Amino acid sequence: MIEFENVSKSYGESKVLDRLNFRINPGEFVVLIGPSGCGKTTTLRTINRLIEPDGGKVFINGEDISKVNPVQLRRTIGYVIQQIGLFPNMTVEENIAVVPKLLKYPKEKWQPIVRELLELVGMPYKENAHKYPSELSGGQQQRIGVLRALAASPPIVLMDEPFGALDPITREALQEEVKRIQKKLKKTIVFVTHDMDEALRMADTIVFMSGGKILQMASPEELLQNPADPLISEFMGKHKGAPGASLTAGDFMKTRVLKASRKTQTLQSVELMRKRDVNSMIVVNDDDTYAGTVSLDTIKALGKAGKEIGDMMEDQAPIVNLNEDAHDTFEKLYTSPVGYVVVLNDDKTVAGLITKTSMAKAMGEALWGEMLS
Amino acid sequence: MGGNAVMTFVAFCIDHQKDIFNCLVRHFQLVGISVAAGMLIAIPLGIFLSRFKHFALAVLRLAGMVQTIPGLVMLGFALLLFGIGLPPALFVLSIYAILPILQNTYTGITEVEKSYIEAAKGIGMTNGQILRKIEIPLALSSIVGGIRTSVVFTVSWATLAGLIGAGGLGDLIWTGLSTYNTNYILAGAVPSAIVAIALSGLISIIQKSITPRGLKGVSV
Ligand SMILES: Nc1ncnc2c1ncn2[C@@H]1O[C@H](COP(=O)(O)OP(=O)(O)OP(=O)(O)O)[C@@H](O)[C@H]1O
Ligand SMILES: [Mg+2]
């Protein structure tokens, strides 16, 4: 357990940490996030005494760390940095074994650890152990950076924007790996990022900092639903519409829908639907308000060439208002006989359609950001 | 110089092979001892300066200034201090040997990327361990480069030592110059040129062989 008690730090006039109080439980994955310069790195580095606070105390398992020899302390806390910092004069194996060797493990003890860890990230010992860092890709290097931090089985691992320099795909793979390893090995991880996606994906608890203070410390869900500060909402930007937050029908609809006046004639309608590869369309009145829907099947069954579609409309499609609560909208969607829901604006004009596909896509976007679009 | 001159020179060398060999050995001694002394002073001093950077500029500047004092002037001073013979020569040569090693040690260590130091400290290395396991290995190539420069310098400066009776290949050159005997001059100059080139090459090879694969082609 890590506890901060009124921890403060100033550089000259500027207060970088302002009486921080928080507690991190064993096995918890805590993400520190906030604007640049808000004190994330400083907070992290007070945990392994790379920075000494000038007020307050940090406890690890109840022990005041200012009383612990910093070198000994750091050997029991893993540390991963954005620049990776693998030692270029050492092989992969030597890099991973650095801390075990500092702790005077015999070779019979550290070598199996190296093997096991490499196995854990899918980098077989035989192919990789004797390479130098410069012979690895960025993603592989940071994997080794993570393994180096884990080698002596520290219960706590600190990570400062470890994936900040990686491309999005590698980054995501590593996020998953670290999360999996954390669960498997039951590590307490304190992780700094300025990427809200990453925070939401990985954290059990998010600590949102600003100006050396904690604005909110909460689970990702709680943070999404009840951001304690406008800055947090702003930081989350596109994540406002994540599941659980107050979503409405408008968040899930597709707006490019096929509409036609009720005076449209049958053959023309069939042609329109064929072109768009759909089997039904929305019919609107002259004032553009919603009238009903018409399906290809109905036209085929009832229609003669030259008839107006206004005469063969159906009204089975459920209708919801743009601001209808997401939950009720889903109910209607799942019970809809036509497989979709029509969304109307307040003035009864057509805003869009919700289909199962549009809903899945919108949920995906809410969860994973722009990736799917 | 025609073929005839070469023949006479070769004959001269064979005639004087014992002298030339003795001078060569002495030359090696001069270079070896002064470069060793230079390393003994420059490497620890370079490491010290890398820890206390506010001294570094002043010390490096001073060393640079000393370096610009002409060799003969230095020899003159040394002569006044130590009299004639080996000690003043070794003194002067050692001083010249210091600067390249000092500069390269200092820059080699200070140019080690900060992230390595940060990582090393963060995982629990002591300052001594950081120095031994990270900084010196990463600076080693640069330090050896400094030693090479120093050796090449000293091989040529050591010819001056002959002037104050410290022996070495310079002896032959000065004898040649004062007696207008080209063969003596060549017998001193040719081996010292060969020695300089050979040692420089040898140290380059050593430098490459001690650089781990991971550092080749990578600047640190
Ligand atoms: N050694 C230092 N001397 C003076 N000011 C410092 C020092 N280290 C950090 N600061 C200042 O303290 C503040 C907090 O720094 P910190 O590195 O903790 O920010 P951060 O939240 O990690 O930012 P980023 O997201 O940019 O990494 C910044 O304003 C920074 O300029
Ligand atoms: Mg930072």
XYZ file of C-alpha atoms and ligand atoms in Angstrom:
625
model
C 0.000 0.000 0.000
C 1.253 3.453 -0.935
C 0.086 6.449 1.046
C 0.728 10.124 0.442
C 0.279 12.353 3.444
C 0.290 16.086 2.737
C 3.099 15.711 0.253
C 4.345 19.035 -1.100
C 7.181 20.022 -3.364
C 8.271 23.417 -4.604
C 10.880 24.548 -7.042
C 11.695 28.079 -5.955
C 8.446 29.991 -5.984
C 6.396 27.463 -7.893
C 4.505 24.833 -5.977
C 4.694 21.656 -7.999
C 2.940 19.356 -5.525
C 0.430 20.925 -3.196
C -0.383 18.849 -0.127
C -1.220 15.613 -1.890
C -3.182 13.032 0.027
C -4.109 9.713 -1.443
C -3.774 6.013 -0.992
C -3.088 3.219 -3.444
C -4.109 -0.297 -2.505
C -2.051 -3.395 -3.226
C -2.753 -4.830 -6.662
C -4.356 -1.621 -7.839
C -3.638 -0.128 -11.257
C -3.567 3.603 -10.715
C -3.170 6.052 -13.564
C -2.005 9.615 -12.977
C -3.307 11.927 -15.649
C -3.578 15.660 -16.163
C -2.255 18.538 -18.226
C 1.454 18.881 -18.915
C 3.383 20.186 -15.939
C 0.671 19.315 -13.417
C 3.091 17.239 -11.357
C 2.505 13.659 -12.497
C 6.153 12.786 -12.944
C 7.071 14.559 -9.748
C 4.453 12.553 -7.851
C 5.726 9.314 -9.348
C 9.333 10.101 -8.574
C 8.634 10.849 -4.954
C 7.570 7.218 -4.591
C 11.061 5.904 -5.347
C 12.777 8.925 -3.833
C 14.211 10.212 -7.058
C 12.602 13.365 -5.728
C 12.442 14.266 -2.063
C 9.304 16.146 -1.078
C 9.837 19.224 1.044
C 6.715 18.611 3.060
C 4.628 15.633 4.055
C 5.362 11.940 4.007
C 5.105 8.968 1.714
C 4.475 5.560 3.254
C 4.837 2.182 1.628
C 3.192 -0.590 3.635
C 3.080 1.739 6.573
C 6.771 2.525 6.478
C 7.904 6.123 6.058
C 10.120 5.874 2.980
C 12.256 8.835 3.960
C 13.685 6.447 6.567
C 14.554 3.803 3.978
C 17.853 3.822 2.121
C 16.898 5.155 -1.316
C 19.061 2.680 -3.233
C 17.543 -0.270 -1.361
C 14.077 1.224 -1.815
C 14.479 1.560 -5.584
C 15.542 -2.055 -5.921
C 12.156 -3.066 -4.572
C 10.218 -0.779 -6.907
C 10.140 -1.291 -10.661
C 10.683 1.771 -12.810
C 9.880 2.252 -16.486
C 10.444 5.513 -18.338
C 9.285 6.855 -21.671
C 12.800 7.021 -23.095
C 13.050 3.307 -22.217
C 16.645 3.717 -21.056
C 17.801 0.189 -21.805
C 21.551 0.096 -21.312
C 23.013 -0.043 -24.824
C 26.208 -1.738 -23.651
C 24.263 -4.684 -22.250
C 22.368 -7.440 -24.006
C 18.665 -8.012 -23.505
C 19.465 -10.675 -20.947
C 21.901 -8.452 -19.072
C 19.425 -5.600 -19.075
C 16.643 -7.732 -17.631
C 18.980 -9.243 -15.069
C 20.367 -5.922 -13.888
C 18.370 -5.611 -10.689
C 18.582 -9.306 -9.742
C 22.335 -8.983 -10.153
C 22.416 -5.843 -8.008
C 20.576 -7.897 -5.431
C 23.256 -10.577 -5.795
C 21.009 -13.324 -7.138
C 23.170 -16.215 -8.370
C 23.019 -16.986 -12.073
C 20.965 -20.153 -11.441
C 18.319 -17.893 -10.023
C 18.259 -14.966 -12.426
C 18.594 -16.831 -15.674
C 15.299 -18.721 -15.341
C 13.667 -15.407 -14.467
C 14.926 -13.888 -17.703
C 13.629 -16.859 -19.681
C 10.270 -16.776 -18.027
C 9.803 -13.056 -18.486
C 10.787 -13.136 -22.156
C 8.298 -15.952 -22.589
C 5.672 -13.776 -20.947
C 5.889 -11.165 -23.707
C 6.304 -13.638 -26.518
C 9.970 -12.986 -27.168
C 11.680 -16.387 -27.050
C 14.879 -16.508 -25.038
C 16.952 -18.120 -27.725
C 16.257 -15.496 -30.341
C 16.279 -12.439 -28.157
C 18.364 -12.803 -25.012
C 21.674 -12.056 -26.659
C 20.589 -9.175 -28.809
C 21.499 -5.626 -27.954
C 18.780 -3.005 -27.495
C 19.795 -1.304 -30.748
C 18.870 -4.525 -32.544
C 15.255 -4.417 -31.337
C 12.229 -2.468 -32.515
C 10.849 0.306 -30.314
C 8.018 -1.881 -29.092
C 10.358 -4.746 -28.277
C 12.681 -2.370 -26.480
C 9.912 -1.123 -24.258
C 8.788 -4.699 -23.585
C 12.281 -5.327 -22.298
C 12.062 -2.066 -20.357
C 8.967 -3.411 -18.634
C 10.604 -6.790 -17.997
C 13.641 -5.117 -16.484
C 11.303 -3.428 -14.037
C 9.662 -6.744 -13.174
C 12.745 -8.938 -12.901
C 13.278 -8.757 -9.168
C 9.537 -9.215 -8.526
C 8.928 -5.797 -7.031
C 5.402 -5.516 -5.654
C 5.184 -1.964 -6.995
C 6.010 -0.791 -10.510
C 6.164 2.874 -11.531
C 5.703 3.736 -15.184
C 6.133 7.237 -16.585
C 4.464 7.514 -19.998
C 6.022 4.190 -20.942
C 4.258 3.957 -24.281
C 4.360 7.644 -25.159
C 6.873 7.202 -27.952
C 5.315 4.135 -29.576
C 3.066 3.976 -32.605
C -0.639 3.425 -31.849
C -0.715 -0.252 -32.738
C 2.365 -1.231 -30.758
C 1.118 0.951 -27.990
C -2.149 -0.861 -27.771
C -0.483 -4.258 -27.824
C 1.734 -3.198 -24.941
C -1.178 -1.779 -22.998
C -2.858 -5.131 -23.184
C 0.283 -6.998 -22.254
C 0.995 -4.808 -19.263
C -2.579 -5.076 -18.076
C -2.453 -8.851 -18.426
C 0.882 -9.076 -16.636
C -0.347 -6.807 -13.888
C -3.347 -9.017 -13.260
C -1.356 -12.197 -13.498
C 1.457 -11.094 -11.212
C -0.801 -8.964 -8.990
C 1.395 -5.890 -9.171
C 0.559 -2.477 -7.846
C 1.168 -0.185 -10.784
C 1.359 3.584 -10.771
C 1.220 4.728 -14.347
C 1.567 8.241 -15.754
C -0.023 9.229 -19.028
C -1.604 12.236 -20.643
C -3.717 10.039 -22.884
C -7.267 9.594 -21.612
C -7.833 6.553 -23.837
C -4.932 4.825 -22.196
C -6.105 5.823 -18.738
C -9.645 4.572 -19.298
C -8.380 1.353 -20.754
C -5.900 0.452 -18.086
C -6.838 2.046 -14.803
C -8.651 0.641 -11.831
C -8.398 4.129 -10.443
C -7.641 7.369 -12.219
C -6.010 10.244 -10.372
C -6.662 13.458 -12.218
C -4.151 16.147 -11.316
C -3.930 19.813 -12.084
C -1.545 22.399 -10.716
C -0.023 19.990 -8.233
C -3.389 19.078 -6.742
C -5.707 16.140 -7.189
C -8.935 17.234 -8.835
C -10.511 13.810 -8.710
C -9.533 10.296 -7.821
C -12.074 7.796 -9.045
C -12.749 4.732 -11.138
C -12.920 5.304 -14.899
C -16.714 4.889 -14.828
C -17.145 7.365 -12.048
C -14.867 9.843 -13.798
C -16.879 9.549 -17.002
C -20.210 9.886 -15.303
C -19.416 12.519 -12.737
C -16.378 14.519 -13.701
C -15.648 16.689 -10.683
C -14.282 19.576 -12.667
C -14.856 21.163 -16.099
C -11.178 20.557 -16.855
C -11.756 16.830 -16.521
C -14.737 16.888 -18.871
C -12.681 18.898 -21.323
C -9.808 16.452 -21.033
C -12.125 13.599 -21.778
C -13.556 15.371 -24.782
C -14.804 12.630 -27.041
C -15.234 10.243 -24.154
C -18.228 12.188 -22.879
C -20.448 9.782 -24.705
C -19.152 6.588 -23.240
C -21.570 3.910 -22.048
C -23.238 4.649 -18.781
C -23.034 8.403 -19.166
C -26.283 10.078 -20.108
C -26.568 9.079 -23.722
C -29.467 9.763 -25.996
C -30.837 8.314 -29.185
C -29.027 11.031 -31.129
C -25.680 9.536 -30.123
C -26.359 6.285 -31.906
C -28.153 7.186 -35.079
C -26.871 7.407 -38.572
C -27.911 10.572 -40.292
C -27.453 9.593 -43.927
C -30.834 7.992 -44.462
C -32.939 7.616 -47.547
C -35.947 9.905 -47.497
C -38.574 10.538 -50.146
C -41.747 12.556 -50.469
C -45.032 10.663 -50.290
C -45.699 11.682 -53.875
C -42.695 9.723 -55.126
C -43.772 7.060 -57.527
C -43.139 3.372 -57.110
C -40.588 2.694 -59.841
C -38.549 5.708 -58.846
C -38.606 4.571 -55.233
C -37.435 1.094 -56.126
C -34.599 2.615 -58.089
C -33.606 4.864 -55.163
C -33.522 1.923 -52.772
C -31.568 -0.246 -55.189
C -28.975 2.476 -55.631
C -28.459 2.782 -51.914
C -28.719 -0.956 -51.427
C -31.425 -0.695 -48.782
C -34.785 -2.391 -48.595
C -36.861 0.326 -47.014
C -36.988 4.090 -46.841
C -38.559 6.919 -44.963
C -41.499 8.808 -46.354
C -41.952 12.443 -45.466
C -44.823 14.884 -45.825
C -44.582 18.031 -47.878
C -43.460 19.988 -44.796
C -40.654 17.451 -44.330
C -42.233 15.910 -41.249
C -42.191 12.178 -40.795
C -45.014 10.293 -42.495
C -44.039 6.631 -42.359
C -41.836 4.074 -44.012
C -42.130 2.011 -47.088
C -40.391 -1.243 -47.910
C -39.282 -2.787 -51.156
C -41.381 -5.864 -50.421
C -44.598 -3.865 -49.973
C -44.065 -1.976 -53.181
C -43.474 -5.206 -55.011
C -46.577 -6.788 -53.503
C -48.989 -3.863 -53.853
C -47.507 -1.417 -56.230
C -48.270 -0.812 -59.775
C -46.090 1.461 -61.827
C -47.094 5.096 -61.429
C -48.635 4.771 -57.968
C -47.511 7.105 -55.183
C -45.730 5.562 -52.230
C -47.822 7.676 -49.855
C -50.558 5.167 -50.390
C -48.651 2.088 -49.341
C -46.844 3.328 -46.199
C -46.383 1.269 -43.067
C -46.204 2.526 -39.539
C -44.567 -0.398 -37.762
C -41.213 1.356 -37.225
C -40.816 2.587 -33.652
C -40.252 6.324 -33.340
C -38.115 8.063 -30.792
C -37.215 11.632 -30.120
C -33.613 12.750 -30.605
C -33.278 13.222 -26.867
C -34.808 9.919 -25.901
C -32.787 8.109 -23.268
C -30.414 5.521 -24.733
C -31.818 2.734 -22.619
C -35.391 3.131 -23.861
C -34.161 3.532 -27.385
C -32.396 0.184 -27.197
C -35.535 -1.510 -25.943
C -37.439 -0.172 -28.905
C -34.676 -1.198 -31.280
C -34.627 -4.761 -30.024
C -38.388 -5.122 -30.207
C -38.717 -3.309 -33.500
C -40.417 -5.511 -36.132
C -38.458 -3.776 -38.891
C -35.047 -3.901 -37.211
C -34.602 -0.175 -36.908
C -35.857 2.855 -35.030
C -36.669 6.225 -36.573
C -35.293 9.250 -34.758
C -37.239 12.494 -35.014
C -36.321 16.035 -34.210
C -38.571 18.070 -31.952
C -40.364 19.485 -35.015
C -41.149 15.932 -36.192
C -38.723 16.082 -39.060
C -36.477 13.077 -39.503
C -33.130 13.227 -37.701
C -31.863 9.752 -38.493
C -32.144 6.035 -38.051
C -30.780 3.684 -35.476
C -29.914 0.218 -36.657
C -28.015 -2.455 -34.815
C -24.980 -1.609 -36.936
C -25.089 2.119 -36.276
C -25.457 1.414 -32.595
C -22.501 -0.962 -32.458
C -20.373 1.526 -34.330
C -21.331 4.385 -32.044
C -20.596 2.308 -28.960
C -17.265 1.315 -30.414
C -16.405 4.921 -31.025
C -17.391 5.935 -27.573
C -15.165 3.236 -26.147
C -12.220 3.333 -28.470
C -12.268 6.840 -29.830
C -11.747 7.497 -33.517
C -10.201 4.147 -34.222
C -13.171 2.519 -35.883
C -14.205 5.425 -37.995
C 67.093 11.026 -52.877
C 68.125 8.444 -55.426
C 68.414 4.708 -55.111
C 71.956 5.203 -54.070
C 70.923 7.284 -51.072
C 68.487 4.626 -50.023
C 71.228 2.067 -50.165
C 73.529 4.180 -48.038
C 70.692 4.786 -45.569
C 69.980 1.079 -45.303
C 73.665 0.375 -44.856
C 73.797 3.092 -42.210
C 70.876 1.544 -40.368
C 72.468 -1.873 -40.398
C 75.694 -0.372 -39.160
C 73.948 1.497 -36.379
C 71.207 -0.984 -35.657
C 72.153 -1.259 -32.008
C 72.014 2.518 -31.493
C 68.784 2.823 -33.391
C 67.253 -0.033 -31.457
C 68.272 1.494 -28.142
C 66.846 4.835 -29.147
C 63.625 3.149 -30.220
C 63.334 1.358 -26.894
C 63.946 4.584 -25.034
C 61.382 6.301 -27.232
C 58.818 3.676 -26.316
C 59.690 4.155 -22.670
C 59.204 7.888 -22.939
C 55.862 7.495 -24.673
C 54.692 4.610 -22.506
C 55.533 6.238 -19.212
C 54.160 9.651 -20.085
C 50.936 8.356 -21.594
C 50.456 6.093 -18.582
C 51.021 9.059 -16.291
C 48.662 11.112 -18.426
C 45.963 8.452 -18.139
C 46.458 8.133 -14.419
C 45.859 11.833 -14.022
C 43.401 12.544 -16.833
C 40.885 9.728 -16.426
C 40.139 10.259 -12.727
C 40.239 14.007 -13.238
C 37.846 13.724 -16.190
C 35.465 11.632 -14.105
C 35.743 14.092 -11.248
C 35.002 17.020 -13.554
C 31.963 15.229 -14.970
C 30.565 15.117 -11.413
C 31.442 18.698 -10.589
C 30.707 20.443 -13.805
C 31.217 23.939 -12.446
C 34.949 23.213 -12.153
C 35.071 21.620 -15.544
C 35.121 24.663 -17.738
C 37.916 26.324 -15.797
C 40.057 23.204 -15.614
C 39.593 22.280 -19.259
C 40.423 25.815 -20.280
C 43.565 25.801 -18.185
C 44.601 22.467 -19.672
C 43.965 23.815 -23.142
C 46.102 26.850 -22.402
C 48.995 24.743 -21.149
C 48.720 22.752 -24.323
C 49.331 25.826 -26.436
C 52.643 26.618 -24.742
C 55.279 25.627 -27.306
C 57.060 22.404 -26.503
C 60.457 24.034 -26.439
C 59.342 26.629 -23.917
C 57.934 23.872 -21.748
C 61.157 21.959 -22.010
C 63.014 25.073 -20.973
C 60.891 25.426 -17.868
C 61.234 21.766 -17.065
C 64.973 22.011 -17.487
C 65.081 24.807 -14.938
C 62.993 22.743 -12.568
C 64.490 19.291 -12.945
C 67.841 19.753 -14.646
C 68.916 17.690 -17.588
C 67.921 14.110 -18.403
C 64.854 11.927 -18.162
C 62.741 13.632 -15.448
C 62.082 16.934 -17.237
C 61.291 15.100 -20.476
C 58.801 12.782 -18.772
C 57.300 15.730 -16.957
C 56.679 17.706 -20.121
C 55.448 14.737 -22.138
C 53.039 13.701 -19.386
C 51.558 17.164 -19.341
C 50.992 16.999 -23.077
C 49.542 13.522 -22.738
C 46.911 14.694 -20.283
C 44.769 17.006 -22.340
C 43.350 14.740 -25.049
C 42.534 12.033 -22.530
C 41.048 14.532 -20.118
C 38.849 16.106 -22.757
C 37.632 12.807 -24.115
C 36.966 11.335 -20.698
C 34.983 14.380 -19.687
C 32.930 14.646 -22.858
C 32.552 10.863 -23.105
C 30.972 10.729 -19.678
C 28.937 13.911 -19.852
C 27.524 12.915 -23.220
C 26.075 9.650 -21.924
C 22.358 10.045 -22.517
C 20.510 11.249 -19.453
C 17.840 8.588 -19.815
C 20.370 5.822 -19.107
C 21.425 7.545 -15.930
C 17.819 8.159 -14.945
C 16.981 4.511 -15.550
C 20.072 3.294 -13.729
C 19.335 5.457 -10.722
C 15.666 4.565 -10.775
C 16.291 0.840 -10.638
C 18.596 1.211 -7.667
C 22.190 1.562 -8.790
C 24.526 3.471 -6.522
C 26.540 6.321 -8.032
C 29.582 4.062 -8.130
C 27.649 1.361 -9.944
C 26.294 3.859 -12.427
C 29.855 4.983 -13.104
C 31.263 1.474 -13.445
C 28.416 -0.271 -15.219
C 27.026 2.486 -17.375
C 29.049 5.662 -17.703
C 32.550 4.269 -18.117
C 31.516 1.499 -20.530
C 29.604 4.014 -22.610
C 32.451 6.536 -22.506
C 35.161 3.943 -23.041
C 35.375 4.297 -26.779
C 35.769 8.048 -26.431
C 38.387 7.639 -23.685
C 40.403 5.216 -25.787
C 40.141 7.679 -28.672
C 41.697 10.283 -26.377
C 44.483 7.891 -25.484
C 45.174 7.333 -29.140
C 45.476 11.046 -29.837
C 47.662 11.357 -26.809
C 49.959 8.546 -27.971
C 50.340 10.039 -31.444
C 51.148 13.446 -29.967
C 53.602 12.058 -27.494
C 55.461 10.003 -30.079
C 56.232 13.177 -31.968
C 56.801 15.407 -28.932
C 59.156 12.775 -27.547
C 61.627 13.550 -30.312
C 62.197 16.861 -28.548
C 63.304 14.995 -25.456
C 66.543 14.214 -27.213
C 67.366 17.902 -26.869
C 67.672 17.686 -23.107
C 69.453 14.416 -23.038
C 66.555 12.120 -22.400
C 67.385 9.945 -25.376
C 64.918 8.388 -27.742
C 64.690 8.714 -31.508
C 65.022 12.482 -31.125
C 68.624 11.909 -30.162
C 69.355 10.635 -33.637
C 67.538 13.526 -35.259
C 69.343 16.167 -33.211
C 72.657 14.500 -33.873
C 71.848 14.498 -37.561
C 70.801 18.131 -37.525
C 73.905 19.289 -35.680
C 76.267 17.290 -37.904
C 74.389 17.789 -41.182
C 74.073 14.002 -41.461
C 70.874 13.074 -43.286
C 71.182 9.449 -42.362
C 70.979 10.221 -38.651
C 67.957 12.425 -39.237
C 66.226 9.733 -41.227
C 67.147 7.025 -38.759
C 65.275 9.024 -36.128
C 62.426 10.403 -38.233
C 61.402 7.310 -40.174
C 60.981 4.991 -37.171
C 59.126 7.648 -35.188
C 56.695 8.160 -38.060
C 56.224 4.420 -38.351
C 55.730 4.087 -34.608
C 53.115 6.850 -34.591
C 51.134 5.297 -37.409
C 51.441 1.765 -36.069
C 50.390 2.688 -32.537
C 47.484 4.747 -33.794
C 46.282 1.819 -35.881
C 46.765 -0.635 -33.057
C 44.749 1.475 -30.652
C 41.997 1.881 -33.233
C 41.741 -1.876 -33.446
C 41.609 -2.150 -29.665
C 38.967 0.564 -29.588
C 36.767 -1.358 -32.004
C 37.242 -4.683 -30.275
C 36.222 -3.364 -26.864
C 33.095 -1.679 -28.197
C 30.134 -3.996 -27.620
C 28.069 -4.846 -30.679
C 25.182 -2.870 -29.304
C 27.147 0.366 -29.418
C 28.547 0.103 -32.888
C 27.076 2.669 -35.170
C 25.235 4.152 -32.235
C 26.317 7.448 -30.834
C 26.178 7.842 -27.107
N 14.089 20.196 -11.444
C 13.113 21.095 -11.625
N 13.340 22.395 -11.410
C 12.362 23.308 -11.572
N 11.116 23.021 -11.938
C 10.824 21.746 -12.164
C 11.799 20.715 -12.017
N 11.221 19.532 -12.307
C 9.955 19.825 -12.615
N 9.705 21.145 -12.530
C 8.413 21.792 -12.785
O 7.464 21.152 -12.002
C 6.229 21.050 -12.691
C 5.734 19.635 -12.666
O 6.632 18.829 -13.389
P 6.308 17.332 -13.742
O 7.480 16.813 -14.486
O 5.905 16.603 -12.516
O 5.070 17.491 -14.710
P 4.251 16.370 -15.482
O 2.881 16.402 -14.956
O 4.964 15.081 -15.431
O 4.262 16.967 -16.940
P 4.403 16.239 -18.349
O 3.055 15.725 -18.709
O 4.815 17.352 -19.254
O 5.451 15.187 -18.217
C 6.475 21.607 -14.069
O 5.956 22.902 -14.112
C 7.957 21.614 -14.212
O 8.358 22.672 -15.016
Mg 6.035 13.908 -16.896
